[in-house]
Short mmCIF file of C-alpha atoms and ligand atoms in Angstrom, two decimals:
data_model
loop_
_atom_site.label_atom_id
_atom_site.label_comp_id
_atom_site.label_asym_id
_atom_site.label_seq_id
_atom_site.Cartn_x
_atom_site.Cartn_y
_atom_site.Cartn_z
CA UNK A 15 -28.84 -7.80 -85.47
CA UNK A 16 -26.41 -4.74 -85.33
CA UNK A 17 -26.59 -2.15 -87.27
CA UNK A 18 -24.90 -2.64 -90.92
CA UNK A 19 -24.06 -1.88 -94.31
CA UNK A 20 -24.68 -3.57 -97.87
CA UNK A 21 -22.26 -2.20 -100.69
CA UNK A 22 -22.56 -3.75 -103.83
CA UNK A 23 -20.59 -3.37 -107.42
CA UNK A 24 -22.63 -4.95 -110.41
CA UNK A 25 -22.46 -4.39 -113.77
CA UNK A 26 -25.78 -6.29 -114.81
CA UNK A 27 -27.96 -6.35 -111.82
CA UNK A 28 -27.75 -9.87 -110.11
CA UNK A 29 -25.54 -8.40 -107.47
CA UNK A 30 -27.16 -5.68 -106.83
CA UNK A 31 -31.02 -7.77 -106.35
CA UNK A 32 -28.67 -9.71 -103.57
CA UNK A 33 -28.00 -6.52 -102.26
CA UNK A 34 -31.40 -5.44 -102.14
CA UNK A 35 -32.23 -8.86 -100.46
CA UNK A 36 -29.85 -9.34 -98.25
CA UNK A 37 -30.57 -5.15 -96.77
CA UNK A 38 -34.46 -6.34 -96.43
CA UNK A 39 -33.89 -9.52 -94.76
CA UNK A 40 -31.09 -7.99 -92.05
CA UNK A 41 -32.71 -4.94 -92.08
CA UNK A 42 -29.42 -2.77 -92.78
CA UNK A 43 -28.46 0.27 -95.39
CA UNK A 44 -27.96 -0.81 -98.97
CA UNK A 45 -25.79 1.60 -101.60
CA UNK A 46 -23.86 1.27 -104.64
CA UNK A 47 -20.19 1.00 -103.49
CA UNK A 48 -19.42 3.48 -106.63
CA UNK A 49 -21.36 6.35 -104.51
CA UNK A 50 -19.74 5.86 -101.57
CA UNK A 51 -18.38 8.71 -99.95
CA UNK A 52 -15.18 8.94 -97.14
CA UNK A 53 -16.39 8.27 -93.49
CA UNK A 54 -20.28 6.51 -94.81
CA UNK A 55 -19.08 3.42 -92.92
CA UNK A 56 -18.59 5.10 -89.80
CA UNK A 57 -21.63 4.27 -88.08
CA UNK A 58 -22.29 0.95 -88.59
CA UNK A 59 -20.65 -2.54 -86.43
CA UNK A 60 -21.04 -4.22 -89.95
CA UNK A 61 -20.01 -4.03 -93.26
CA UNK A 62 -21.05 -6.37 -96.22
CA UNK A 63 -20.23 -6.04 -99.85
CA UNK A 64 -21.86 -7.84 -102.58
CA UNK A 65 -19.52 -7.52 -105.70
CA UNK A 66 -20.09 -9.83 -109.28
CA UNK A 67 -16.87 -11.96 -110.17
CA UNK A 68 -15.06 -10.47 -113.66
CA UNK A 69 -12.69 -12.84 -115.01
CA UNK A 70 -11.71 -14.15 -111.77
CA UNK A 71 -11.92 -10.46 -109.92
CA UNK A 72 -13.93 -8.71 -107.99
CA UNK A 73 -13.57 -4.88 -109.34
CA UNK A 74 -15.40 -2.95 -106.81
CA UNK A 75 -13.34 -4.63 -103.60
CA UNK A 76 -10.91 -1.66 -104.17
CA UNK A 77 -13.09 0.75 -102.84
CA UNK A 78 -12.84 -0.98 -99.30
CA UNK A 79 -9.43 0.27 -99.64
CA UNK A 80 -10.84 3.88 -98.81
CA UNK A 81 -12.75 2.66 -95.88
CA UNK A 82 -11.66 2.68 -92.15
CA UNK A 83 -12.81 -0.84 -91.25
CA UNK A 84 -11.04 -1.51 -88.24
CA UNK A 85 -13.17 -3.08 -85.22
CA UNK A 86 -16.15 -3.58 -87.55
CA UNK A 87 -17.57 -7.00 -88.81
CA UNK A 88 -16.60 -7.64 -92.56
CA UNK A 89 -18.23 -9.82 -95.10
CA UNK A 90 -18.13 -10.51 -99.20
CA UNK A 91 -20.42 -11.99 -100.94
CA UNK A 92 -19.11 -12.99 -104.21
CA UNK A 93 -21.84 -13.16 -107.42
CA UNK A 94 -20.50 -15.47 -110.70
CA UNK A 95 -21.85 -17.35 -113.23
CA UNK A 96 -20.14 -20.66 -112.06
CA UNK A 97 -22.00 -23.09 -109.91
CA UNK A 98 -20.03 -23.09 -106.15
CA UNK A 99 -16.44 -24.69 -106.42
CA UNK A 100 -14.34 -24.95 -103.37
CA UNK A 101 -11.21 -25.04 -105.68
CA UNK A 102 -12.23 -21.95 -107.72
CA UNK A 103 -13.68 -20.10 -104.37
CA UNK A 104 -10.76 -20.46 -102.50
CA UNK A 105 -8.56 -18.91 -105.24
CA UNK A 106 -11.02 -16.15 -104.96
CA UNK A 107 -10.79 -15.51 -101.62
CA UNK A 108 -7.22 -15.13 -101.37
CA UNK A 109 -7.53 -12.29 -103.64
CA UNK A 110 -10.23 -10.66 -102.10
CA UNK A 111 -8.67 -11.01 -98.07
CA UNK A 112 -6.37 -8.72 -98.61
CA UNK A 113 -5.32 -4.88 -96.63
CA UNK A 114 -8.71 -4.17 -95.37
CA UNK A 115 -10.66 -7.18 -96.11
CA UNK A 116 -8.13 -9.55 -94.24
CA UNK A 117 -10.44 -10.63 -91.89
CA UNK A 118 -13.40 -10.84 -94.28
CA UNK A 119 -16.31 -13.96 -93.91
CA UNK A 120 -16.73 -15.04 -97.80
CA UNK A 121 -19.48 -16.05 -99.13
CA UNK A 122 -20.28 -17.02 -102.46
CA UNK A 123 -24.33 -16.75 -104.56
CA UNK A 124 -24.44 -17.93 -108.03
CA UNK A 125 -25.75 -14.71 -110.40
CA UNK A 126 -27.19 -14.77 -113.80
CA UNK A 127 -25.67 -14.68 -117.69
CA UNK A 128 -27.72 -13.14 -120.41
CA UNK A 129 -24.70 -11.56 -123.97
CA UNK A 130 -27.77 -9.99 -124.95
CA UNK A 131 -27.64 -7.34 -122.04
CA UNK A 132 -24.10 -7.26 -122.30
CA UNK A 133 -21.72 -4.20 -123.17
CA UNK A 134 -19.87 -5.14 -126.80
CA UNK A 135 -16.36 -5.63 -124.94
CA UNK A 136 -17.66 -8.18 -122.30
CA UNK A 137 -19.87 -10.22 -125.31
CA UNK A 138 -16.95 -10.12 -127.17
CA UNK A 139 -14.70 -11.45 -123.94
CA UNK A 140 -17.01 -13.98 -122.83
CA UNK A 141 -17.93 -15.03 -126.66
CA UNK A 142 -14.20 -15.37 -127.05
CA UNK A 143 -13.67 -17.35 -123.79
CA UNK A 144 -16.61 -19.84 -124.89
CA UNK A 145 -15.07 -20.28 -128.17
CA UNK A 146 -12.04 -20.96 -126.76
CA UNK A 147 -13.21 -23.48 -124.71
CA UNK A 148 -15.39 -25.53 -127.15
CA UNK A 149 -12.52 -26.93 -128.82
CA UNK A 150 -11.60 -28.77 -125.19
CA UNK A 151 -12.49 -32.13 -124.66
CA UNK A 152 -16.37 -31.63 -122.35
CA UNK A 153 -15.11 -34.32 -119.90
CA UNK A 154 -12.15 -32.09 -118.48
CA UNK A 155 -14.03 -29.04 -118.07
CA UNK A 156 -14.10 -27.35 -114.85
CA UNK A 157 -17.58 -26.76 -113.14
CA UNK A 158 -17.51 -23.29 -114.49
CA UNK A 159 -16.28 -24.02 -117.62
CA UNK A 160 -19.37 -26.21 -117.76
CA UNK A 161 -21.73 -23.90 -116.52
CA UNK A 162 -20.22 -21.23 -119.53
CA UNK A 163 -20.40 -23.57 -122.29
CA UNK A 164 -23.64 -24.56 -121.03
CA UNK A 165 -25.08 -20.84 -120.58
CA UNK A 166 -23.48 -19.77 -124.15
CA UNK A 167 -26.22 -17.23 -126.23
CA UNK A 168 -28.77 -18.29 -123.56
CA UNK A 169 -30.20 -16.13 -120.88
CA UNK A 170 -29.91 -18.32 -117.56
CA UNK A 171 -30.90 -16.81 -114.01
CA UNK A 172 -29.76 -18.60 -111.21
CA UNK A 173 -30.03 -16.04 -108.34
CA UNK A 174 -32.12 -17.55 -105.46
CA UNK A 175 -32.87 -15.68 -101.87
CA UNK A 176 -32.18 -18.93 -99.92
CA UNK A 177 -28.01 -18.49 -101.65
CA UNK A 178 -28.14 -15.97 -98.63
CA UNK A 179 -28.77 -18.15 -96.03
CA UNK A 180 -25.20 -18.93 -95.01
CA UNK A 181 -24.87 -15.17 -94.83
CA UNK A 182 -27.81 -14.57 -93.15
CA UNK A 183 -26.88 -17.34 -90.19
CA UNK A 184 -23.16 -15.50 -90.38
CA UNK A 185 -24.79 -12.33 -89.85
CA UNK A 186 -27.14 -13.80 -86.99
CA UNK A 187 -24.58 -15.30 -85.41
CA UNK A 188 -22.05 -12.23 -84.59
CA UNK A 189 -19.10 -14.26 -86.34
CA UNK A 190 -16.05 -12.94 -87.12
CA UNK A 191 -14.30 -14.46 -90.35
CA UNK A 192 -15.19 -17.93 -91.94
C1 FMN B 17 -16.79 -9.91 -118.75
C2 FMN B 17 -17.36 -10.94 -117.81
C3 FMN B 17 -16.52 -11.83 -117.18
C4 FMN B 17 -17.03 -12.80 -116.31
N1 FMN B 17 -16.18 -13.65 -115.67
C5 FMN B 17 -16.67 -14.56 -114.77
C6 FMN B 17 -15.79 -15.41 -114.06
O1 FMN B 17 -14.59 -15.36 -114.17
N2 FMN B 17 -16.36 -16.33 -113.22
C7 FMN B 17 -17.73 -16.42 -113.03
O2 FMN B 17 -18.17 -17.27 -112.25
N3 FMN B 17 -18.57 -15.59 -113.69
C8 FMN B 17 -18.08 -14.66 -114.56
N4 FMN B 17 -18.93 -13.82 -115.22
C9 FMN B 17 -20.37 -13.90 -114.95
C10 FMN B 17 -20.81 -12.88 -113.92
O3 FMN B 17 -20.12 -13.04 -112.72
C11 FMN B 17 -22.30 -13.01 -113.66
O4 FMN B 17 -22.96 -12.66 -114.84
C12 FMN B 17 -22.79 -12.19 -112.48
O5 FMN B 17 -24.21 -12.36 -112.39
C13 FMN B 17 -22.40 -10.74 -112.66
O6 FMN B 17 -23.02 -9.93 -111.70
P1 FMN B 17 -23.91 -8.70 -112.14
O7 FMN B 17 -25.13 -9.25 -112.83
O8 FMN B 17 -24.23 -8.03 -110.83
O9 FMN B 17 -23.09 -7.83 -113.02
C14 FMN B 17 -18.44 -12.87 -116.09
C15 FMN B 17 -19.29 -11.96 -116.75
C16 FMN B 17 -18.77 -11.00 -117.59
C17 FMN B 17 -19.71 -10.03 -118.25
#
């Protein structure tokens, strides 16, 4: 494979162990996208970044802003709670293929939910959002409505090596975009 990068942003570590993952199995650099400094990205053909999904965004995709990415390879791999939904994915994408990342392969890995570990605004936010949605009828939730409901003051896990397969065969395959 060519030479490449793996920048992650994540708040509570499920991004960041498909960082790790993904570095080890395509044998490329891994950072934290908050360290990065001007001209890092340089040297490699590819760039990845791994960033966790926060209330529908992706914070740390505004540090590609700062990169020069033209003529490399660019991927995202986007880490929520929600099981995969092509409805909710694609609204994702459009806001992460945007200036820099316009060309971008996404990719999406399913990441892990414990309010314990939590910081007392996002409990509170995600408490607030699960109260709001138990007083909605179960049978129109969306998938991750379901899957928040569901997950509500339990600690759930759901990150899995093999979610990086479709990356991994991107990677492998020289691609350009998905
Ligand atoms: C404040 C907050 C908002 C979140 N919003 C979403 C969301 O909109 N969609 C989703 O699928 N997951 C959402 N999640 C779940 C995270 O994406 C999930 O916990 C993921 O594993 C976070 O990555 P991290 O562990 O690297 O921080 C949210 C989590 C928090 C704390």
């Amino acid at each position: 494979m060519e030479k490449g990068v793996v920048w992650y942003r994540s708040k509570y570590g499920a991004t960041k162990r498909y960082a790790h993952w993904l570095a080890e199995a395509a044998g490329f650099t891994c950072g934290d996208v908050k360290k990065y400094k001007r001209g890092e990205e340089q040297p490699y053909q590819t760039v990845v970044f791994c960033g966790g999904i926060y209330a529908g965004g992706l914070p740390g995709v505004s540090h590609w802003q700062k990169m020069n990415l033209q003529g490399k390879r660019t991927a995202v791999l986007c880490v929520g709670a929600s099981p995969y939904d092509e409805a909710l994915f694609a609204e994702i994408k459009q806001r992460v293929r945007r200036g820099a990342l316009e060309q971008a392969a996404c990719f999406y890995a399913r990441g892990a939910w414990d309010e314990s570990a939590m910081s007392l605004v996002d409990r509170t936010l995600c408490r607030a959002l699960i109260r709001s949605l138990q007083g909605k009828d179960p049978k129109e939730f969306a998938p991750w409505e379901a899957a928040l409901v569901g997950a509500a003051g339990k600690r759930c896990d759901w990150t899995d090596r093999a979610a990086l397969e479709p990356l991994l065969a991107w990677l492998r395959a020289g691609e350009v975009g998905t």
